[in-house]
Amino acid sequence: MTDFDPELIESARKTFAGPVAFLKSAPALHFLPEPTVPEVAFAGRSNVGKSSLLNALTNRNGLARTSNTPGRTQELNFFDVGDPVKFRLVDMPGYGFAKAPKDVVKKWRFLVNDYLRGRDVLKRVLVLIDSRHGIKEVDRDILDMLDAAAVSYRIVLTKGDKIKPAELAEVTRRTIDEARKRPAAHPDILATSSEKSDGIAELRAAVVEAVSV
């Protein structure tokens, strides 16, 4: 686990204790909000626990929709943090959904790739990886896309409470080894659990740190 300054941890806690509100969904680039504040995007395979993590991050149960139907959300969802707005969280469409039609997958790739390459206010992407499985080939596709677009990203392990501590330590080690070989990846990763709130304070700090650079 990355060590964050206690002052940053507290500042991030206060930030997320303040106003957080859904702004809009963007099914295509021309629906994006004006790029007036920094953005941090969340990417992850369908069913990785992205909505649960966003809800834990913001300490709000219903901010992001949780669904038992992987791949349902095929839009970029924007959330304002602060009043006045300090930065935005962007919930990206889940990837790796095996049952989705090819045209849906193609649309996802175009939307995500265009957003990643053309969004100057995008400060960092947090790529969520299920700690029970580690990095899979479908995850490497998005990591390759981020490396090619030269977009800074950080890997976040989810569902850390679902495996034994020794297993979590091992998958963390393997993930760090891979991240440090990738040009656009942050060298350190975060391990989290939405249910147990493990790593959530550090995740908040990582978001605030990213938008403050």
PDB file of N, CA, C and O in Angstrom, residues 106-157:
ATOM      1  N   LYS A 106     -17.546  -2.394 -30.553  1.00  0.00           N
ATOM      2  CA  LYS A 106     -16.870  -1.445 -31.442  1.00  0.00           C
ATOM      3  C   LYS A 106     -17.171  -0.003 -31.034  1.00  0.00           C
ATOM      4  O   LYS A 106     -16.277   0.850 -30.966  1.00  0.00           O
ATOM      5  N   LYS A 107     -18.439   0.255 -30.713  1.00  0.00           N
ATOM      6  CA  LYS A 107     -18.841   1.592 -30.271  1.00  0.00           C
ATOM      7  C   LYS A 107     -18.117   1.961 -28.979  1.00  0.00           C
ATOM      8  O   LYS A 107     -17.655   3.098 -28.810  1.00  0.00           O
ATOM      9  N   TRP A 108     -18.013   0.991 -28.054  1.00  0.00           N
ATOM     10  CA  TRP A 108     -17.291   1.221 -26.792  1.00  0.00           C
ATOM     11  C   TRP A 108     -15.860   1.614 -27.071  1.00  0.00           C
ATOM     12  O   TRP A 108     -15.341   2.573 -26.508  1.00  0.00           O
ATOM     13  N   ARG A 109     -15.186   0.859 -27.952  1.00  0.00           N
ATOM     14  CA  ARG A 109     -13.773   1.129 -28.221  1.00  0.00           C
ATOM     15  C   ARG A 109     -13.576   2.527 -28.801  1.00  0.00           C
ATOM     16  O   ARG A 109     -12.661   3.256 -28.410  1.00  0.00           O
ATOM     17  N   PHE A 110     -14.437   2.920 -29.741  1.00  0.00           N
ATOM     18  CA  PHE A 110     -14.318   4.245 -30.343  1.00  0.00           C
ATOM     19  C   PHE A 110     -14.546   5.345 -29.314  1.00  0.00           C
ATOM     20  O   PHE A 110     -13.796   6.322 -29.247  1.00  0.00           O
ATOM     21  N   LEU A 111     -15.596   5.199 -28.508  1.00  0.00           N
ATOM     22  CA  LEU A 111     -15.925   6.218 -27.514  1.00  0.00           C
ATOM     23  C   LEU A 111     -14.795   6.378 -26.503  1.00  0.00           C
ATOM     24  O   LEU A 111     -14.326   7.486 -26.235  1.00  0.00           O
ATOM     25  N   VAL A 112     -14.334   5.261 -25.957  1.00  0.00           N
ATOM     26  CA  VAL A 112     -13.297   5.303 -24.929  1.00  0.00           C
ATOM     27  C   VAL A 112     -11.967   5.801 -25.500  1.00  0.00           C
ATOM     28  O   VAL A 112     -11.308   6.652 -24.918  1.00  0.00           O
ATOM     29  N   ASN A 113     -11.592   5.281 -26.663  1.00  0.00           N
ATOM     30  CA  ASN A 113     -10.319   5.671 -27.259  1.00  0.00           C
ATOM     31  C   ASN A 113     -10.305   7.159 -27.594  1.00  0.00           C
ATOM     32  O   ASN A 113      -9.321   7.862 -27.331  1.00  0.00           O
ATOM     33  N   ASP A 114     -11.406   7.657 -28.171  1.00  0.00           N
ATOM     34  CA  ASP A 114     -11.476   9.087 -28.517  1.00  0.00           C
ATOM     35  C   ASP A 114     -11.449   9.957 -27.268  1.00  0.00           C
ATOM     36  O   ASP A 114     -10.822  11.022 -27.251  1.00  0.00           O
ATOM     37  N   TYR A 115     -12.140   9.516 -26.220  1.00  0.00           N
ATOM     38  CA  TYR A 115     -12.127  10.271 -24.961  1.00  0.00           C
ATOM     39  C   TYR A 115     -10.719  10.319 -24.382  1.00  0.00           C
ATOM     40  O   TYR A 115     -10.220  11.376 -23.984  1.00  0.00           O
ATOM     41  N   LEU A 116     -10.053   9.181 -24.338  1.00  0.00           N
ATOM     42  CA  LEU A 116      -8.721   9.106 -23.745  1.00  0.00           C
ATOM     43  C   LEU A 116      -7.725   9.969 -24.502  1.00  0.00           C
ATOM     44  O   LEU A 116      -6.871  10.628 -23.908  1.00  0.00           O
ATOM     45  N   ARG A 117      -7.815   9.957 -25.816  1.00  0.00           N
ATOM     46  CA  ARG A 117      -6.829  10.675 -26.624  1.00  0.00           C
ATOM     47  C   ARG A 117      -7.088  12.173 -26.700  1.00  0.00           C
ATOM     48  O   ARG A 117      -6.158  12.951 -26.901  1.00  0.00           O
ATOM     49  N   GLY A 118      -8.341  12.572 -26.526  1.00  0.00           N
ATOM     50  CA  GLY A 118      -8.658  13.963 -26.808  1.00  0.00           C
ATOM     51  C   GLY A 118      -9.058  14.816 -25.620  1.00  0.00           C
ATOM     52  O   GLY A 118      -9.478  15.963 -25.802  1.00  0.00           O
ATOM     53  N   ARG A 119      -8.923  14.300 -24.401  1.00  0.00           N
ATOM     54  CA  ARG A 119      -9.424  15.016 -23.226  1.00  0.00           C
ATOM     55  C   ARG A 119      -8.258  15.612 -22.447  1.00  0.00           C
ATOM     56  O   ARG A 119      -7.623  14.938 -21.630  1.00  0.00           O
ATOM     57  N   ASP A 120      -7.992  16.878 -22.679  1.00  0.00           N
ATOM     58  CA  ASP A 120      -6.835  17.523 -22.045  1.00  0.00           C
ATOM     59  C   ASP A 120      -6.952  17.588 -20.525  1.00  0.00           C
ATOM     60  O   ASP A 120      -5.929  17.596 -19.829  1.00  0.00           O
ATOM     61  N   VAL A 121      -8.181  17.654 -20.006  1.00  0.00           N
ATOM     62  CA  VAL A 121      -8.357  17.796 -18.556  1.00  0.00           C
ATOM     63  C   VAL A 121      -8.309  16.452 -17.822  1.00  0.00           C
ATOM     64  O   VAL A 121      -8.383  16.407 -16.595  1.00  0.00           O
ATOM     65  N   LEU A 122      -8.166  15.354 -18.572  1.00  0.00           N
ATOM     66  CA  LEU A 122      -8.086  14.035 -17.946  1.00  0.00           C
ATOM     67  C   LEU A 122      -6.711  13.877 -17.298  1.00  0.00           C
ATOM     68  O   LEU A 122      -5.689  13.797 -17.973  1.00  0.00           O
ATOM     69  N   LYS A 123      -6.683  13.839 -15.979  1.00  0.00           N
ATOM     70  CA  LYS A 123      -5.423  13.790 -15.233  1.00  0.00           C
ATOM     71  C   LYS A 123      -4.932  12.369 -14.993  1.00  0.00           C
ATOM     72  O   LYS A 123      -3.732  12.118 -14.955  1.00  0.00           O
ATOM     73  N   ARG A 124      -5.867  11.442 -14.805  1.00  0.00           N
ATOM     74  CA  ARG A 124      -5.453  10.063 -14.537  1.00  0.00           C
ATOM     75  C   ARG A 124      -6.645   9.121 -14.734  1.00  0.00           C
ATOM     76  O   ARG A 124      -7.791   9.510 -14.523  1.00  0.00           O
ATOM     77  N   VAL A 125      -6.332   7.917 -15.162  1.00  0.00           N
ATOM     78  CA  VAL A 125      -7.331   6.848 -15.216  1.00  0.00           C
ATOM     79  C   VAL A 125      -6.982   5.834 -14.134  1.00  0.00           C
ATOM     80  O   VAL A 125      -5.815   5.442 -13.991  1.00  0.00           O
ATOM     81  N   LEU A 126      -7.965   5.452 -13.354  1.00  0.00           N
ATOM     82  CA  LEU A 126      -7.792   4.392 -12.363  1.00  0.00           C
ATOM     83  C   LEU A 126      -8.364   3.113 -12.971  1.00  0.00           C
ATOM     84  O   LEU A 126      -9.560   3.035 -13.258  1.00  0.00           O
ATOM     85  N   VAL A 127      -7.480   2.146 -13.216  1.00  0.00           N
ATOM     86  CA  VAL A 127      -7.891   0.890 -13.847  1.00  0.00           C
ATOM     87  C   VAL A 127      -8.135  -0.143 -12.752  1.00  0.00           C
ATOM     88  O   VAL A 127      -7.214  -0.506 -12.015  1.00  0.00           O
ATOM     89  N   LEU A 128      -9.359  -0.601 -12.648  1.00  0.00           N
ATOM     90  CA  LEU A 128      -9.737  -1.519 -11.578  1.00  0.00           C
ATOM     91  C   LEU A 128      -9.541  -2.965 -12.022  1.00  0.00           C
ATOM     92  O   LEU A 128     -10.001  -3.366 -13.095  1.00  0.00           O
ATOM     93  N   ILE A 129      -8.864  -3.724 -11.179  1.00  0.00           N
ATOM     94  CA  ILE A 129      -8.571  -5.126 -11.448  1.00  0.00           C
ATOM     95  C   ILE A 129      -9.099  -5.966 -10.284  1.00  0.00           C
ATOM     96  O   ILE A 129      -8.800  -5.666  -9.121  1.00  0.00           O
ATOM     97  N   ASP A 130      -9.855  -7.004 -10.590  1.00  0.00           N
ATOM     98  CA  ASP A 130     -10.377  -7.907  -9.562  1.00  0.00           C
ATOM     99  C   ASP A 130      -9.209  -8.668  -8.937  1.00  0.00           C
ATOM    100  O   ASP A 130      -8.500  -9.410  -9.627  1.00  0.00           O
ATOM    101  N   SER A 131      -9.017  -8.493  -7.643  1.00  0.00           N
ATOM    102  CA  SER A 131      -7.862  -9.111  -6.977  1.00  0.00           C
ATOM    103  C   SER A 131      -7.929 -10.638  -6.987  1.00  0.00           C
ATOM    104  O   SER A 131      -6.910 -11.306  -6.821  1.00  0.00           O
ATOM    105  N   ARG A 132      -9.119 -11.196  -7.200  1.00  0.00           N
ATOM    106  CA  ARG A 132      -9.242 -12.659  -7.239  1.00  0.00           C
ATOM    107  C   ARG A 132      -8.657 -13.249  -8.516  1.00  0.00           C
ATOM    108  O   ARG A 132      -8.328 -14.430  -8.567  1.00  0.00           O
ATOM    109  N   HIS A 133      -8.538 -12.406  -9.550  1.00  0.00           N
ATOM    110  CA  HIS A 133      -8.094 -12.895 -10.861  1.00  0.00           C
ATOM    111  C   HIS A 133      -6.789 -12.264 -11.333  1.00  0.00           C
ATOM    112  O   HIS A 133      -6.096 -12.844 -12.166  1.00  0.00           O
ATOM    113  N   GLY A 134      -6.451 -11.092 -10.798  1.00  0.00           N
ATOM    114  CA  GLY A 134      -5.269 -10.389 -11.288  1.00  0.00           C
ATOM    115  C   GLY A 134      -5.496  -9.841 -12.686  1.00  0.00           C
ATOM    116  O   GLY A 134      -6.616  -9.820 -13.206  1.00  0.00           O
ATOM    117  N   ILE A 135      -4.422  -9.378 -13.326  1.00  0.00           N
ATOM    118  CA  ILE A 135      -4.527  -8.797 -14.661  1.00  0.00           C
ATOM    119  C   ILE A 135      -4.758  -9.907 -15.686  1.00  0.00           C
ATOM    120  O   ILE A 135      -3.988 -10.856 -15.781  1.00  0.00           O
ATOM    121  N   LYS A 136      -5.845  -9.769 -16.454  1.00  0.00           N
ATOM    122  CA  LYS A 136      -6.158 -10.731 -17.512  1.00  0.00           C
ATOM    123  C   LYS A 136      -5.894 -10.073 -18.865  1.00  0.00           C
ATOM    124  O   LYS A 136      -5.640  -8.868 -18.953  1.00  0.00           O
ATOM    125  N   GLU A 137      -5.961 -10.884 -19.921  1.00  0.00           N
ATOM    126  CA  GLU A 137      -5.662 -10.352 -21.264  1.00  0.00           C
ATOM    127  C   GLU A 137      -6.593  -9.198 -21.630  1.00  0.00           C
ATOM    128  O   GLU A 137      -6.174  -8.233 -22.259  1.00  0.00           O
ATOM    129  N   VAL A 138      -7.863  -9.303 -21.237  1.00  0.00           N
ATOM    130  CA  VAL A 138      -8.802  -8.230 -21.561  1.00  0.00           C
ATOM    131  C   VAL A 138      -8.413  -6.931 -20.845  1.00  0.00           C
ATOM    132  O   VAL A 138      -8.651  -5.831 -21.349  1.00  0.00           O
ATOM    133  N   ASP A 139      -7.785  -7.056 -19.664  1.00  0.00           N
ATOM    134  CA  ASP A 139      -7.281  -5.872 -18.961  1.00  0.00           C
ATOM    135  C   ASP A 139      -6.061  -5.299 -19.680  1.00  0.00           C
ATOM    136  O   ASP A 139      -5.894  -4.080 -19.764  1.00  0.00           O
ATOM    137  N   ARG A 140      -5.232  -6.182 -20.194  1.00  0.00           N
ATOM    138  CA  ARG A 140      -4.028  -5.715 -20.903  1.00  0.00           C
ATOM    139  C   ARG A 140      -4.397  -4.906 -22.142  1.00  0.00           C
ATOM    140  O   ARG A 140      -3.658  -4.008 -22.545  1.00  0.00           O
ATOM    141  N   ASP A 141      -5.544  -5.212 -22.738  1.00  0.00           N
ATOM    142  CA  ASP A 141      -5.986  -4.432 -23.903  1.00  0.00           C
ATOM    143  C   ASP A 141      -6.178  -2.964 -23.529  1.00  0.00           C
ATOM    144  O   ASP A 141      -5.750  -2.066 -24.255  1.00  0.00           O
ATOM    145  N   ILE A 142      -6.830  -2.706 -22.380  1.00  0.00           N
ATOM    146  CA  ILE A 142      -7.049  -1.313 -21.963  1.00  0.00           C
ATOM    147  C   ILE A 142      -5.744  -0.685 -21.502  1.00  0.00           C
ATOM    148  O   ILE A 142      -5.484   0.501 -21.754  1.00  0.00           O
ATOM    149  N   LEU A 143      -4.867  -1.465 -20.871  1.00  0.00           N
ATOM    150  CA  LEU A 143      -3.566  -0.926 -20.458  1.00  0.00           C
ATOM    151  C   LEU A 143      -2.746  -0.548 -21.684  1.00  0.00           C
ATOM    152  O   LEU A 143      -2.083   0.508 -21.696  1.00  0.00           O
ATOM    153  N   ASP A 144      -2.797  -1.377 -22.726  1.00  0.00           N
ATOM    154  CA  ASP A 144      -2.098  -1.060 -23.973  1.00  0.00           C
ATOM    155  C   ASP A 144      -2.670   0.211 -24.601  1.00  0.00           C
ATOM    156  O   ASP A 144      -1.931   1.047 -25.134  1.00  0.00           O
ATOM    157  N   MET A 145      -3.992   0.344 -24.546  1.00  0.00           N
ATOM    158  CA  MET A 145      -4.643   1.529 -25.101  1.00  0.00           C
ATOM    159  C   MET A 145      -4.193   2.790 -24.359  1.00  0.00           C
ATOM    160  O   MET A 145      -3.894   3.821 -24.972  1.00  0.00           O
ATOM    161  N   LEU A 146      -4.106   2.702 -23.037  1.00  0.00           N
ATOM    162  CA  LEU A 146      -3.670   3.837 -22.222  1.00  0.00           C
ATOM    163  C   LEU A 146      -2.204   4.160 -22.477  1.00  0.00           C
ATOM    164  O   LEU A 146      -1.825   5.340 -22.584  1.00  0.00           O
ATOM    165  N   ASP A 147      -1.370   3.144 -22.592  1.00  0.00           N
ATOM    166  CA  ASP A 147       0.046   3.373 -22.895  1.00  0.00           C
ATOM    167  C   ASP A 147       0.196   4.067 -24.253  1.00  0.00           C
ATOM    168  O   ASP A 147       0.978   5.010 -24.399  1.00  0.00           O
ATOM    169  N   ALA A 148      -0.566   3.585 -25.249  1.00  0.00           N
ATOM    170  CA  ALA A 148      -0.480   4.157 -26.594  1.00  0.00           C
ATOM    171  C   ALA A 148      -0.958   5.611 -26.619  1.00  0.00           C
ATOM    172  O   ALA A 148      -0.422   6.438 -27.372  1.00  0.00           O
ATOM    173  N   ALA A 149      -1.961   5.909 -25.782  1.00  0.00           N
ATOM    174  CA  ALA A 149      -2.492   7.280 -25.735  1.00  0.00           C
ATOM    175  C   ALA A 149      -1.682   8.174 -24.800  1.00  0.00           C
ATOM    176  O   ALA A 149      -1.954   9.371 -24.707  1.00  0.00           O
ATOM    177  N   ALA A 150      -0.684   7.589 -24.125  1.00  0.00           N
ATOM    178  CA  ALA A 150       0.157   8.328 -23.175  1.00  0.00           C
ATOM    179  C   ALA A 150      -0.687   8.991 -22.087  1.00  0.00           C
ATOM    180  O   ALA A 150      -0.440  10.133 -21.693  1.00  0.00           O
ATOM    181  N   VAL A 151      -1.692   8.262 -21.603  1.00  0.00           N
ATOM    182  CA  VAL A 151      -2.553   8.742 -20.520  1.00  0.00           C
ATOM    183  C   VAL A 151      -2.088   8.102 -19.216  1.00  0.00           C
ATOM    184  O   VAL A 151      -2.009   6.879 -19.115  1.00  0.00           O
ATOM    185  N   SER A 152      -1.794   8.925 -18.229  1.00  0.00           N
ATOM    186  CA  SER A 152      -1.343   8.420 -16.936  1.00  0.00           C
ATOM    187  C   SER A 152      -2.444   7.592 -16.274  1.00  0.00           C
ATOM    188  O   SER A 152      -3.598   8.004 -16.223  1.00  0.00           O
ATOM    189  N   TYR A 153      -2.060   6.405 -15.783  1.00  0.00           N
ATOM    190  CA  TYR A 153      -3.051   5.568 -15.105  1.00  0.00           C
ATOM    191  C   TYR A 153      -2.435   4.864 -13.899  1.00  0.00           C
ATOM    192  O   TYR A 153      -1.216   4.742 -13.784  1.00  0.00           O
ATOM    193  N   ARG A 154      -3.326   4.440 -13.027  1.00  0.00           N
ATOM    194  CA  ARG A 154      -2.913   3.726 -11.822  1.00  0.00           C
ATOM    195  C   ARG A 154      -3.823   2.514 -11.651  1.00  0.00           C
ATOM    196  O   ARG A 154      -5.045   2.621 -11.821  1.00  0.00           O
ATOM    197  N   ILE A 155      -3.243   1.378 -11.315  1.00  0.00           N
ATOM    198  CA  ILE A 155      -4.025   0.158 -11.137  1.00  0.00           C
ATOM    199  C   ILE A 155      -4.528   0.073  -9.698  1.00  0.00           C
ATOM    200  O   ILE A 155      -3.781   0.314  -8.750  1.00  0.00           O
ATOM    201  N   VAL A 156      -5.811  -0.254  -9.571  1.00  0.00           N
ATOM    202  CA  VAL A 156      -6.455  -0.397  -8.270  1.00  0.00           C
ATOM    203  C   VAL A 156      -7.050  -1.800  -8.189  1.00  0.00           C
ATOM    204  O   VAL A 156      -7.879  -2.179  -9.023  1.00  0.00           O
ATOM    205  N   LEU A 157      -6.618  -2.575  -7.217  1.00  0.00           N
ATOM    206  CA  LEU A 157      -7.191  -3.902  -7.002  1.00  0.00           C
ATOM    207  C   LEU A 157      -8.501  -3.778  -6.223  1.00  0.00           C
ATOM    208  O   LEU A 157      -8.574  -3.041  -5.230  1.00  0.00           O
TER     209      LEU A 157
END
